[in-house]
Amino acid sequence: MTAITVDQAPAPRIGPARTLGNGLTLAWRNVMQLKHSPEKLIDVLMMPVVFLLLFLYVFGGVVAGSTHAYLQQLLPGLVAQMGMFASMGLGTSLCEDIRKGVFDRFRSLPIARSAPLIGAVIGDAVRFCVSMVTLVAFGSLLGFRFHTNPLSVLAAFGLAYALYFAVCWVSVLVGLVAPSPETVQGLGFIWAMPLTFGSSVLLANTGTMPGWLQAWVKVNPVTHLADATRALMVGGPIGDHAWYTLAWAVGIVVVTFPVAVWMYGRKV
Amino acid sequence: MEHVIRAEGLKKRFGDTQALAGVDILARRGTVLGVLGPNGAGKTTAVRTLATLIKPDEGRAEVCGFDVVKDAAQVRRVISLTGQYASVDEELTGVENLIMIARLVGHPRREARRRAQELIDRFGLSAAGGRAAKTYSGGMRRRLDLAAGLVNDPQVIYLDEPTTGLDPRARNAVWDTVRELVRDGATVLLTTQQLDEAEALADRILVFDHGRVVADGTSEELKEKVGGQTLAVRALDRDRVPEVVGVVARITGARPETDEDTGLVTAPLDDPAALSAVVRGLDEAGVVASDLALRRPSLDEVFLSLTGHHAETEGEKE
């Protein structure tokens, strides 16, 4: 067998720095896509507005006596909730990319296997930012004010992003498993609904819920995040909620990232 | 003789479908290897295996001396893949698509931009470079796809049905590009369902059917495999057909076939030298021929005789 004498030295394994670099290039791709097709941001622009209006005026009077009082506890809760819904778009676009053959080209390039997935997740930060900015801007119009210091507010968004980042990997998994982009959306709601509504997002006081639901609400990472953002944005004791949120975020990534990369590698 | 692609006994099964049932592939440096076959013949599976996208169940393959399974990372450095469905990002502009790939293969930002622009210009996309690829015509998209495949200066280029769905003009443009690539020293593996495409571009042709190579050779060799040449004579005056049949029968020693509609008389001919005897024979009989040719069987006839069915047969989609 006459092999060609090109560079026969074993290629260096693609290290973490290269992988991250490739990931950033692919994240740039996602951002450019949004730049060319801003209509893809419509869901993260509309969702905060619709949710804020609906929940505020449907529940406000009952829950807190006035919509203004309720807004102060609702908005930090929605900060926690929005991310869960916004992350679902990722799975859909990933599923589309794979079907269209764009990922075939990536996989035939000398880049890290995981780079396209990492790029997709990093690039999705744009959607998170858009939904947060819309939420806070529209909330302010309705009368929401931060009652703490900028550092705490920043920390609140940091925590929200940490869990968002983690949940993005769940969305990636769903995108890899789902047979078509349409099913991603359906599957997404199935896991996002109990996570966001079975939590303290809408009600800071969960004492009236039945025991089984309270048990779920207590372990739900979205509850911890909502309680933490509430404390960091409008004041009050934060307790261990920030740590629980971070622990959940790390835990989710540790489990889903390797599975996602493995499944992506197997995907024909 | 350098073989840059060397595959032996490749087998791959998807569920109930044996996509590859033991395939050998050899391609010499600087040549075009045509892989010809209908849908579902295993062409795409073979290409995806050689491009490290799927692992074969059995058999082995080397590209530029690198094993596609064990040294997949090195293989990816020397190949490029242009898919059956243009795998550019439709949301990005032409230039952005190329910059992205240039960055991915390690070019610094400035160099990536320069390289992208250079390729955009080379493929006649200068005017459309700043537009989203989804606004491109089929031909432009395919050119962008080819350009994307050249960003990393590949030694081996896989083109999976590069002209499917293109109009004749766009198809010719792709053909010219393929010839250019080979002239520049690249090795091209091209899959196609079109017999004339394989004939026009490929130095050697592998005919795939149901995951097997059913024939291997130049298009001339393939045609010879099916039989010698065919003599075709048409008289200018349709009334003289019987005399033509007489002359052809006498010289070829075979029983000529006459096409009732066109008056074309054909007969198999093993000795090309007999052609001049036919000319003399017709001349002596005072018959003027409007059409007199020795032709080889078409690749379609070759395919039919090799596989027992026409190349157009729609099979299961790969």
PDB file of C-alpha atoms in Angstrom, chain A residues 1-12 14 18 21-23 25-26 28-30 32-33 35-37 39-40 97 100-111 113 115 265 267-268, chain B residues 1-4 6 8 14 29 48 51-54 60 62 64-66 73-74 76-77 79 81-82 85-93 96 99-101 103-105 134 145 148-149 152 155:
ATOM      1  CA  MET A   1       0.000   0.000   0.000  1.00  0.00           C
ATOM      2  CA  THR A   2       1.653   3.191  -1.157  1.00  0.00           C
ATOM      3  CA  ALA A   3       0.639   5.862   1.263  1.00  0.00           C
ATOM      4  CA  ILE A   4       1.208   9.479   0.402  1.00  0.00           C
ATOM      5  CA  THR A   5       3.955  11.138   2.361  1.00  0.00           C
ATOM      6  CA  VAL A   6       2.087  14.191   3.469  1.00  0.00           C
ATOM      7  CA  ASP A   7       2.380  15.267   7.063  1.00  0.00           C
ATOM      8  CA  GLN A   8       2.369  11.855   8.704  1.00  0.00           C
ATOM      9  CA  ALA A   9       2.944  13.099  12.249  1.00  0.00           C
ATOM     10  CA  PRO A  10      -0.055  12.435  14.440  1.00  0.00           C
ATOM     11  CA  ALA A  11      -2.249  15.502  14.529  1.00  0.00           C
ATOM     12  CA  PRO A  12      -2.383  17.128  17.923  1.00  0.00           C
ATOM     13  CA  ILE A  14      -7.927  19.515  19.390  1.00  0.00           C
ATOM     14  CA  ARG A  18      -9.170  25.492  19.834  1.00  0.00           C
ATOM     15  CA  GLY A  21     -12.299  29.254  19.433  1.00  0.00           C
ATOM     16  CA  ASN A  22     -14.276  27.108  16.984  1.00  0.00           C
ATOM     17  CA  GLY A  23     -17.285  27.423  19.271  1.00  0.00           C
ATOM     18  CA  THR A  25     -16.784  31.265  15.438  1.00  0.00           C
ATOM     19  CA  LEU A  26     -19.947  29.194  15.264  1.00  0.00           C
ATOM     20  CA  TRP A  28     -20.763  34.353  15.583  1.00  0.00           C
ATOM     21  CA  ARG A  29     -22.642  32.447  12.887  1.00  0.00           C
ATOM     22  CA  ASN A  30     -25.752  32.325  15.073  1.00  0.00           C
ATOM     23  CA  MET A  32     -25.147  36.851  12.139  1.00  0.00           C
ATOM     24  CA  GLN A  33     -28.209  34.735  11.394  1.00  0.00           C
ATOM     25  CA  LYS A  35     -28.841  39.968  12.305  1.00  0.00           C
ATOM     26  CA  HIS A  36     -30.061  38.906   8.863  1.00  0.00           C
ATOM     27  CA  SER A  37     -33.351  37.452  10.087  1.00  0.00           C
ATOM     28  CA  GLU A  39     -37.847  37.971  12.872  1.00  0.00           C
ATOM     29  CA  LYS A  40     -36.316  34.969  14.620  1.00  0.00           C
ATOM     30  CA  ASP A  97     -29.443  22.633  10.879  1.00  0.00           C
ATOM     31  CA  LYS A 100     -30.375  20.769   6.123  1.00  0.00           C
ATOM     32  CA  GLY A 101     -26.885  19.294   6.001  1.00  0.00           C
ATOM     33  CA  VAL A 102     -25.060  22.330   7.383  1.00  0.00           C
ATOM     34  CA  PHE A 103     -23.726  20.180  10.196  1.00  0.00           C
ATOM     35  CA  ASP A 104     -22.403  17.606   7.720  1.00  0.00           C
ATOM     36  CA  ARG A 105     -19.968  20.197   6.520  1.00  0.00           C
ATOM     37  CA  PHE A 106     -18.945  21.057  10.077  1.00  0.00           C
ATOM     38  CA  ARG A 107     -18.385  17.401  10.810  1.00  0.00           C
ATOM     39  CA  SER A 108     -16.155  16.993   7.772  1.00  0.00           C
ATOM     40  CA  LEU A 109     -13.937  19.873   8.920  1.00  0.00           C
ATOM     41  CA  PRO A 110     -10.935  19.416  11.216  1.00  0.00           C
ATOM     42  CA  ILE A 111     -12.683  20.941  14.222  1.00  0.00           C
ATOM     43  CA  ARG A 113     -16.785  17.377  17.525  1.00  0.00           C
ATOM     44  CA  ALA A 115     -17.732  22.831  18.655  1.00  0.00           C
ATOM     45  CA  GLY A 265     -21.312  11.957  17.281  1.00  0.00           C
ATOM     46  CA  LYS A 267     -26.094  10.908  14.659  1.00  0.00           C
ATOM     47  CA  VAL A 268     -25.728   9.770  11.048  1.00  0.00           C
TER      48      VAL A 268
ATOM     49  CA  MET B   1       0.919   5.103  -9.187  1.00  0.00           C
ATOM     50  CA  GLU B   2      -0.417   6.932  -6.194  1.00  0.00           C
ATOM     51  CA  HIS B   3      -3.791   6.025  -4.808  1.00  0.00           C
ATOM     52  CA  VAL B   4      -5.085   8.816  -2.620  1.00  0.00           C
ATOM     53  CA  ARG B   6      -8.061   3.326  -1.146  1.00  0.00           C
ATOM     54  CA  GLU B   8     -11.358  -2.304   0.689  1.00  0.00           C
ATOM     55  CA  PHE B  14     -28.780   0.767   8.158  1.00  0.00           C
ATOM     56  CA  ARG B  29      -4.024  11.425  -7.453  1.00  0.00           C
ATOM     57  CA  ARG B  48     -19.928   9.801   3.843  1.00  0.00           C
ATOM     58  CA  ALA B  51     -15.458  11.748   4.571  1.00  0.00           C
ATOM     59  CA  THR B  52     -15.381  10.291   8.134  1.00  0.00           C
ATOM     60  CA  LEU B  53     -19.047  11.087   8.747  1.00  0.00           C
ATOM     61  CA  ILE B  54     -19.972   7.463   9.286  1.00  0.00           C
ATOM     62  CA  ARG B  60     -11.233  -0.240   5.799  1.00  0.00           C
ATOM     63  CA  GLU B  62      -7.542   5.272   3.658  1.00  0.00           C
ATOM     64  CA  CYS B  64      -3.946  10.173   1.618  1.00  0.00           C
ATOM     65  CA  GLY B  65      -2.640   7.318   3.741  1.00  0.00           C
ATOM     66  CA  PHE B  66      -4.833   8.122   6.750  1.00  0.00           C
ATOM     67  CA  ALA B  73      -8.887  14.040  12.323  1.00  0.00           C
ATOM     68  CA  GLN B  74      -6.053  13.909   9.759  1.00  0.00           C
ATOM     69  CA  ARG B  76     -10.586  15.869   7.691  1.00  0.00           C
ATOM     70  CA  ARG B  77      -7.550  18.068   7.123  1.00  0.00           C
ATOM     71  CA  ILE B  79     -10.650  16.478   2.323  1.00  0.00           C
ATOM     72  CA  LEU B  81     -17.216  17.501   1.190  1.00  0.00           C
ATOM     73  CA  THR B  82     -19.862  19.125  -0.930  1.00  0.00           C
ATOM     74  CA  TYR B  85     -28.020  19.090  -0.681  1.00  0.00           C
ATOM     75  CA  ALA B  86     -26.027  22.309  -0.738  1.00  0.00           C
ATOM     76  CA  SER B  87     -24.727  22.528   2.779  1.00  0.00           C
ATOM     77  CA  VAL B  88     -24.142  26.242   2.992  1.00  0.00           C
ATOM     78  CA  ASP B  89     -25.858  28.254   5.699  1.00  0.00           C
ATOM     79  CA  GLU B  90     -28.749  29.900   3.926  1.00  0.00           C
ATOM     80  CA  GLU B  91     -29.162  32.587   6.558  1.00  0.00           C
ATOM     81  CA  LEU B  92     -25.628  33.895   6.124  1.00  0.00           C
ATOM     82  CA  THR B  93     -24.299  35.848   3.165  1.00  0.00           C
ATOM     83  CA  GLU B  96     -19.935  35.197   5.723  1.00  0.00           C
ATOM     84  CA  ILE B  99     -15.316  33.516   6.428  1.00  0.00           C
ATOM     85  CA  MET B 100     -16.887  31.136   8.906  1.00  0.00           C
ATOM     86  CA  ILE B 101     -15.244  28.112   7.334  1.00  0.00           C
ATOM     87  CA  ARG B 103     -12.014  30.782  10.675  1.00  0.00           C
ATOM     88  CA  LEU B 104     -12.966  27.213  11.577  1.00  0.00           C
ATOM     89  CA  VAL B 105     -10.006  25.746   9.741  1.00  0.00           C
ATOM     90  CA  LYS B 134     -31.154  31.857   0.607  1.00  0.00           C
ATOM     91  CA  ASP B 145     -20.926  25.318  -1.874  1.00  0.00           C
ATOM     92  CA  ALA B 148     -16.789  26.581   0.677  1.00  0.00           C
ATOM     93  CA  GLY B 149     -15.191  23.241  -0.054  1.00  0.00           C
ATOM     94  CA  ASN B 152      -8.937  24.687   3.298  1.00  0.00           C
ATOM     95  CA  GLN B 155      -6.258  17.429  -1.659  1.00  0.00           C
TER      96      GLN B 155
END
